[in-house]
Amino acid sequence: MTVNTDVLKGSVARPALPARYAGLLCLDDFQAAARRHLPSQVYSYVADAAETSSSHHANRSAFSSYEFVPRVMVDITQRNTGVTLFGRRWDAPFGIAPMGLLALSAYRGDLALASAAAQENIPMVVSGSSLIRLEDVAQANPASWFQAYLPGNDDGIMALLERVRAAGYGTLVITADTAVAANRENNVRAGFTIPVRPSVGLAWQGLTHPRWLFGTFLRTFLQHGMPHFENSYATRGAPILSANVERSLSDRGHLNWRHLRMIREYWNGPIVMKGVLDARDARIAVDAGVNGLILSNHGGRQLDGAVAPLRVLPDVVAACPEVPVMLDSGVRRGSDVLKALALGARFVFVGRPFSFAAAVAGEAGALHGIDLLKQEVSRNMALMGINSLGELDAHCLRAVAR
Ligand code: GLV
């Protein structure tokens, strides 16, 4: 028995969600399912945050520090969840945030998410630390955006950008919050490191999670060989077991605004800077020609204690009114999406939940997750008495009195 059978969208047949997942009713439900499905080390890589996880928790509590003030007796039957960004219309005000190593938790995870995003007409951002070639993701979903972890030198940056452009990407996302590798001590405690180090604990976890072992790990090795970091440079990066991996992912200490200006001269399409939190940086970025911003503390995975993006959102919107200000980190509900938009965000991105959705049920899981969030957005718009997302503003919210 399956749920969601015979569902067709456009000409693409949607894979059915296995019946055992019928109980997944919200994005957080995917996390619990993924925790059972994944080896604890791999789960930790996705789920855990840096040091004390205080930014990770702050991301959630920022959303609960606002309440809605809904309007009533409004005909909401014509409501529309669409948003236009950089001249393209999307069906929902959220997209899939870039996530590294997706293919370790979900078989060819980036491709599953890219295909789901295409069918649902939401943007998918391909990670610079993905294990799937950016060219393959572009083929699965030509509307994907590419997120670069810039190499540490000018030639390396330009060579990577040439590759990204040749693959057909239009929108370039530059992540700015990874000057050095973060302190992922919680991953180390759980036995997950980059490079991945084979251990008795990892072997045991593999054996006790056979669906992951056969469906993701062995299937990947047998069909595609050892996973490599594919998208950090113009050429293939190191295999995930290589001792050199850590260095190749963290050599960004001297990147500065000059590099952004150099990229601006080269890149014709929209450039989005991700990882900005200070309104002064946002202003510098926009003055240097950036077309959009994604406020982010990297899901609490970089600087522990960094402010939740939602808290700085109004300041950044005020400082940079001419560009779309977007946000990620902690978005789990349609109500979160609407709160961010009411505070001035044009769009939001959601990471971990889609990684968990693809881990437990591949493309069908991702489609289900996207559908759930779309339904929450649409239902909550109705309950707030609004027909278009442009109606959201600060009047829709009250800060919770503490
Ligand atoms: C990669 O971007 C990570 O946060 O692990």
mmCIF file with all atom_site columns, N, CA, C and O in Angstrom, residues 154-177:
data_model
loop_
_atom_site.group_PDB
_atom_site.id
_atom_site.type_symbol
_atom_site.label_atom_id
_atom_site.label_alt_id
_atom_site.label_comp_id
_atom_site.label_asym_id
_atom_site.label_entity_id
_atom_site.label_seq_id
_atom_site.pdbx_PDB_ins_code
_atom_site.Cartn_x
_atom_site.Cartn_y
_atom_site.Cartn_z
_atom_site.occupancy
_atom_site.B_iso_or_equiv
_atom_site.pdbx_formal_charge
_atom_site.auth_seq_id
_atom_site.auth_comp_id
_atom_site.auth_asym_id
_atom_site.auth_atom_id
_atom_site.pdbx_PDB_model_num
ATOM 1  N N  . ASP A 1 154 ? 42.893 33.745 -6.214  1.00 0.00 ? 154 ASP A N  1
ATOM 2  C CA . ASP A 1 154 ? 42.131 34.315 -7.336  1.00 0.00 ? 154 ASP A CA 1
ATOM 3  C C  . ASP A 1 154 ? 41.968 33.331 -8.493  1.00 0.00 ? 154 ASP A C  1
ATOM 4  O O  . ASP A 1 154 ? 40.880 33.183 -9.053  1.00 0.00 ? 154 ASP A O  1
ATOM 5  N N  . ASP A 1 155 ? 43.088 32.661 -8.846  1.00 0.00 ? 155 ASP A N  1
ATOM 6  C CA . ASP A 1 155 ? 43.006 31.739 -9.991  1.00 0.00 ? 155 ASP A CA 1
ATOM 7  C C  . ASP A 1 155 ? 42.036 30.616 -9.700  1.00 0.00 ? 155 ASP A C  1
ATOM 8  O O  . ASP A 1 155 ? 41.244 30.212 -10.557 1.00 0.00 ? 155 ASP A O  1
ATOM 9  N N  . GLY A 1 156 ? 42.077 30.115 -8.464  1.00 0.00 ? 156 GLY A N  1
ATOM 10 C CA . GLY A 1 156 ? 41.180 29.016 -8.084  1.00 0.00 ? 156 GLY A CA 1
ATOM 11 C C  . GLY A 1 156 ? 39.721 29.464 -8.119  1.00 0.00 ? 156 GLY A C  1
ATOM 12 O O  . GLY A 1 156 ? 38.833 28.735 -8.581  1.00 0.00 ? 156 GLY A O  1
ATOM 13 N N  . ILE A 1 157 ? 39.478 30.694 -7.679  1.00 0.00 ? 157 ILE A N  1
ATOM 14 C CA . ILE A 1 157 ? 38.097 31.218 -7.695  1.00 0.00 ? 157 ILE A CA 1
ATOM 15 C C  . ILE A 1 157 ? 37.609 31.333 -9.126  1.00 0.00 ? 157 ILE A C  1
ATOM 16 O O  . ILE A 1 157 ? 36.527 30.854 -9.483  1.00 0.00 ? 157 ILE A O  1
ATOM 17 N N  . MET A 1 158 ? 38.440 31.929 -9.986  1.00 0.00 ? 158 MET A N  1
ATOM 18 C CA . MET A 1 158 ? 37.979 32.150 -11.364 1.00 0.00 ? 158 MET A CA 1
ATOM 19 C C  . MET A 1 158 ? 37.780 30.833 -12.101 1.00 0.00 ? 158 MET A C  1
ATOM 20 O O  . MET A 1 158 ? 36.829 30.674 -12.869 1.00 0.00 ? 158 MET A O  1
ATOM 21 N N  . ALA A 1 159 ? 38.643 29.874 -11.831 1.00 0.00 ? 159 ALA A N  1
ATOM 22 C CA . ALA A 1 159 ? 38.502 28.579 -12.515 1.00 0.00 ? 159 ALA A CA 1
ATOM 23 C C  . ALA A 1 159 ? 37.211 27.887 -12.060 1.00 0.00 ? 159 ALA A C  1
ATOM 24 O O  . ALA A 1 159 ? 36.485 27.301 -12.872 1.00 0.00 ? 159 ALA A O  1
ATOM 25 N N  . LEU A 1 160 ? 36.915 27.969 -10.773 1.00 0.00 ? 160 LEU A N  1
ATOM 26 C CA . LEU A 1 160 ? 35.661 27.362 -10.287 1.00 0.00 ? 160 LEU A CA 1
ATOM 27 C C  . LEU A 1 160 ? 34.465 28.056 -10.946 1.00 0.00 ? 160 LEU A C  1
ATOM 28 O O  . LEU A 1 160 ? 33.529 27.402 -11.419 1.00 0.00 ? 160 LEU A O  1
ATOM 29 N N  . LEU A 1 161 ? 34.510 29.397 -10.987 1.00 0.00 ? 161 LEU A N  1
ATOM 30 C CA . LEU A 1 161 ? 33.367 30.120 -11.564 1.00 0.00 ? 161 LEU A CA 1
ATOM 31 C C  . LEU A 1 161 ? 33.170 29.795 -13.047 1.00 0.00 ? 161 LEU A C  1
ATOM 32 O O  . LEU A 1 161 ? 32.045 29.687 -13.526 1.00 0.00 ? 161 LEU A O  1
ATOM 33 N N  . GLU A 1 162 ? 34.275 29.612 -13.745 1.00 0.00 ? 162 GLU A N  1
ATOM 34 C CA . GLU A 1 162 ? 34.140 29.228 -15.165 1.00 0.00 ? 162 GLU A CA 1
ATOM 35 C C  . GLU A 1 162 ? 33.424 27.890 -15.285 1.00 0.00 ? 162 GLU A C  1
ATOM 36 O O  . GLU A 1 162 ? 32.570 27.693 -16.149 1.00 0.00 ? 162 GLU A O  1
ATOM 37 N N  . ARG A 1 163 ? 33.778 26.979 -14.399 1.00 0.00 ? 163 ARG A N  1
ATOM 38 C CA . ARG A 1 163 ? 33.130 25.660 -14.422 1.00 0.00 ? 163 ARG A CA 1
ATOM 39 C C  . ARG A 1 163 ? 31.630 25.791 -14.117 1.00 0.00 ? 163 ARG A C  1
ATOM 40 O O  . ARG A 1 163 ? 30.786 25.202 -14.782 1.00 0.00 ? 163 ARG A O  1
ATOM 41 N N  . VAL A 1 164 ? 31.318 26.614 -13.123 1.00 0.00 ? 164 VAL A N  1
ATOM 42 C CA . VAL A 1 164 ? 29.915 26.779 -12.709 1.00 0.00 ? 164 VAL A CA 1
ATOM 43 C C  . VAL A 1 164 ? 29.118 27.418 -13.846 1.00 0.00 ? 164 VAL A C  1
ATOM 44 O O  . VAL A 1 164 ? 28.008 27.003 -14.166 1.00 0.00 ? 164 VAL A O  1
ATOM 45 N N  . ARG A 1 165 ? 29.727 28.404 -14.482 1.00 0.00 ? 165 ARG A N  1
ATOM 46 C CA . ARG A 1 165 ? 29.035 29.073 -15.582 1.00 0.00 ? 165 ARG A CA 1
ATOM 47 C C  . ARG A 1 165 ? 28.838 28.114 -16.754 1.00 0.00 ? 165 ARG A C  1
ATOM 48 O O  . ARG A 1 165 ? 27.756 28.046 -17.344 1.00 0.00 ? 165 ARG A O  1
ATOM 49 N N  . ALA A 1 166 ? 29.878 27.337 -17.064 1.00 0.00 ? 166 ALA A N  1
ATOM 50 C CA . ALA A 1 166 ? 29.786 26.395 -18.188 1.00 0.00 ? 166 ALA A CA 1
ATOM 51 C C  . ALA A 1 166 ? 28.694 25.355 -17.938 1.00 0.00 ? 166 ALA A C  1
ATOM 52 O O  . ALA A 1 166 ? 28.078 24.856 -18.879 1.00 0.00 ? 166 ALA A O  1
ATOM 53 N N  . ALA A 1 167 ? 28.439 25.051 -16.670 1.00 0.00 ? 167 ALA A N  1
ATOM 54 C CA . ALA A 1 167 ? 27.400 24.059 -16.350 1.00 0.00 ? 167 ALA A CA 1
ATOM 55 C C  . ALA A 1 167 ? 26.006 24.657 -16.504 1.00 0.00 ? 167 ALA A C  1
ATOM 56 O O  . ALA A 1 167 ? 25.017 23.929 -16.428 1.00 0.00 ? 167 ALA A O  1
ATOM 57 N N  . GLY A 1 168 ? 25.927 25.985 -16.689 1.00 0.00 ? 168 GLY A N  1
ATOM 58 C CA . GLY A 1 168 ? 24.633 26.601 -16.966 1.00 0.00 ? 168 GLY A CA 1
ATOM 59 C C  . GLY A 1 168 ? 23.980 27.293 -15.772 1.00 0.00 ? 168 GLY A C  1
ATOM 60 O O  . GLY A 1 168 ? 22.839 27.740 -15.878 1.00 0.00 ? 168 GLY A O  1
ATOM 61 N N  . TYR A 1 169 ? 24.674 27.404 -14.659 1.00 0.00 ? 169 TYR A N  1
ATOM 62 C CA . TYR A 1 169 ? 24.077 28.073 -13.496 1.00 0.00 ? 169 TYR A CA 1
ATOM 63 C C  . TYR A 1 169 ? 23.955 29.575 -13.753 1.00 0.00 ? 169 TYR A C  1
ATOM 64 O O  . TYR A 1 169 ? 24.871 30.194 -14.300 1.00 0.00 ? 169 TYR A O  1
ATOM 65 N N  . GLY A 1 170 ? 22.837 30.142 -13.308 1.00 0.00 ? 170 GLY A N  1
ATOM 66 C CA . GLY A 1 170 ? 22.637 31.573 -13.455 1.00 0.00 ? 170 GLY A CA 1
ATOM 67 C C  . GLY A 1 170 ? 22.861 32.313 -12.145 1.00 0.00 ? 170 GLY A C  1
ATOM 68 O O  . GLY A 1 170 ? 23.494 33.367 -12.114 1.00 0.00 ? 170 GLY A O  1
ATOM 69 N N  . THR A 1 171 ? 22.356 31.748 -11.059 1.00 0.00 ? 171 THR A N  1
ATOM 70 C CA . THR A 1 171 ? 22.441 32.433 -9.761  1.00 0.00 ? 171 THR A CA 1
ATOM 71 C C  . THR A 1 171 ? 23.563 31.817 -8.928  1.00 0.00 ? 171 THR A C  1
ATOM 72 O O  . THR A 1 171 ? 23.607 30.608 -8.708  1.00 0.00 ? 171 THR A O  1
ATOM 73 N N  . LEU A 1 172 ? 24.450 32.697 -8.478  1.00 0.00 ? 172 LEU A N  1
ATOM 74 C CA . LEU A 1 172 ? 25.620 32.266 -7.708  1.00 0.00 ? 172 LEU A CA 1
ATOM 75 C C  . LEU A 1 172 ? 25.465 32.714 -6.261  1.00 0.00 ? 172 LEU A C  1
ATOM 76 O O  . LEU A 1 172 ? 25.214 33.893 -5.997  1.00 0.00 ? 172 LEU A O  1
ATOM 77 N N  . VAL A 1 173 ? 25.612 31.778 -5.343  1.00 0.00 ? 173 VAL A N  1
ATOM 78 C CA . VAL A 1 173 ? 25.543 32.097 -3.912  1.00 0.00 ? 173 VAL A CA 1
ATOM 79 C C  . VAL A 1 173 ? 26.955 31.981 -3.345  1.00 0.00 ? 173 VAL A C  1
ATOM 80 O O  . VAL A 1 173 ? 27.618 30.961 -3.540  1.00 0.00 ? 173 VAL A O  1
ATOM 81 N N  . ILE A 1 174 ? 27.390 33.024 -2.665  1.00 0.00 ? 174 ILE A N  1
ATOM 82 C CA . ILE A 1 174 ? 28.725 32.993 -2.059  1.00 0.00 ? 174 ILE A CA 1
ATOM 83 C C  . ILE A 1 174 ? 28.558 32.925 -0.552  1.00 0.00 ? 174 ILE A C  1
ATOM 84 O O  . ILE A 1 174 ? 27.956 33.814 0.054   1.00 0.00 ? 174 ILE A O  1
ATOM 85 N N  . THR A 1 175 ? 29.069 31.867 0.038   1.00 0.00 ? 175 THR A N  1
ATOM 86 C CA . THR A 1 175 ? 28.958 31.723 1.494   1.00 0.00 ? 175 THR A CA 1
ATOM 87 C C  . THR A 1 175 ? 30.145 32.408 2.152   1.00 0.00 ? 175 THR A C  1
ATOM 88 O O  . THR A 1 175 ? 31.301 32.143 1.807   1.00 0.00 ? 175 THR A O  1
ATOM 89 N N  . ALA A 1 176 ? 29.832 33.274 3.116   1.00 0.00 ? 176 ALA A N  1
ATOM 90 C CA . ALA A 1 176 ? 30.870 34.154 3.653   1.00 0.00 ? 176 ALA A CA 1
ATOM 91 C C  . ALA A 1 176 ? 31.215 33.854 5.114   1.00 0.00 ? 176 ALA A C  1
ATOM 92 O O  . ALA A 1 176 ? 32.050 34.543 5.695   1.00 0.00 ? 176 ALA A O  1
ATOM 93 N N  . ASP A 1 177 ? 30.581 32.826 5.702   1.00 0.00 ? 177 ASP A N  1
ATOM 94 C CA . ASP A 1 177 ? 30.767 32.631 7.146   1.00 0.00 ? 177 ASP A CA 1
ATOM 95 C C  . ASP A 1 177 ? 31.671 31.444 7.491   1.00 0.00 ? 177 ASP A C  1
ATOM 96 O O  . ASP A 1 177 ? 31.573 30.869 8.563   1.00 0.00 ? 177 ASP A O  1
#
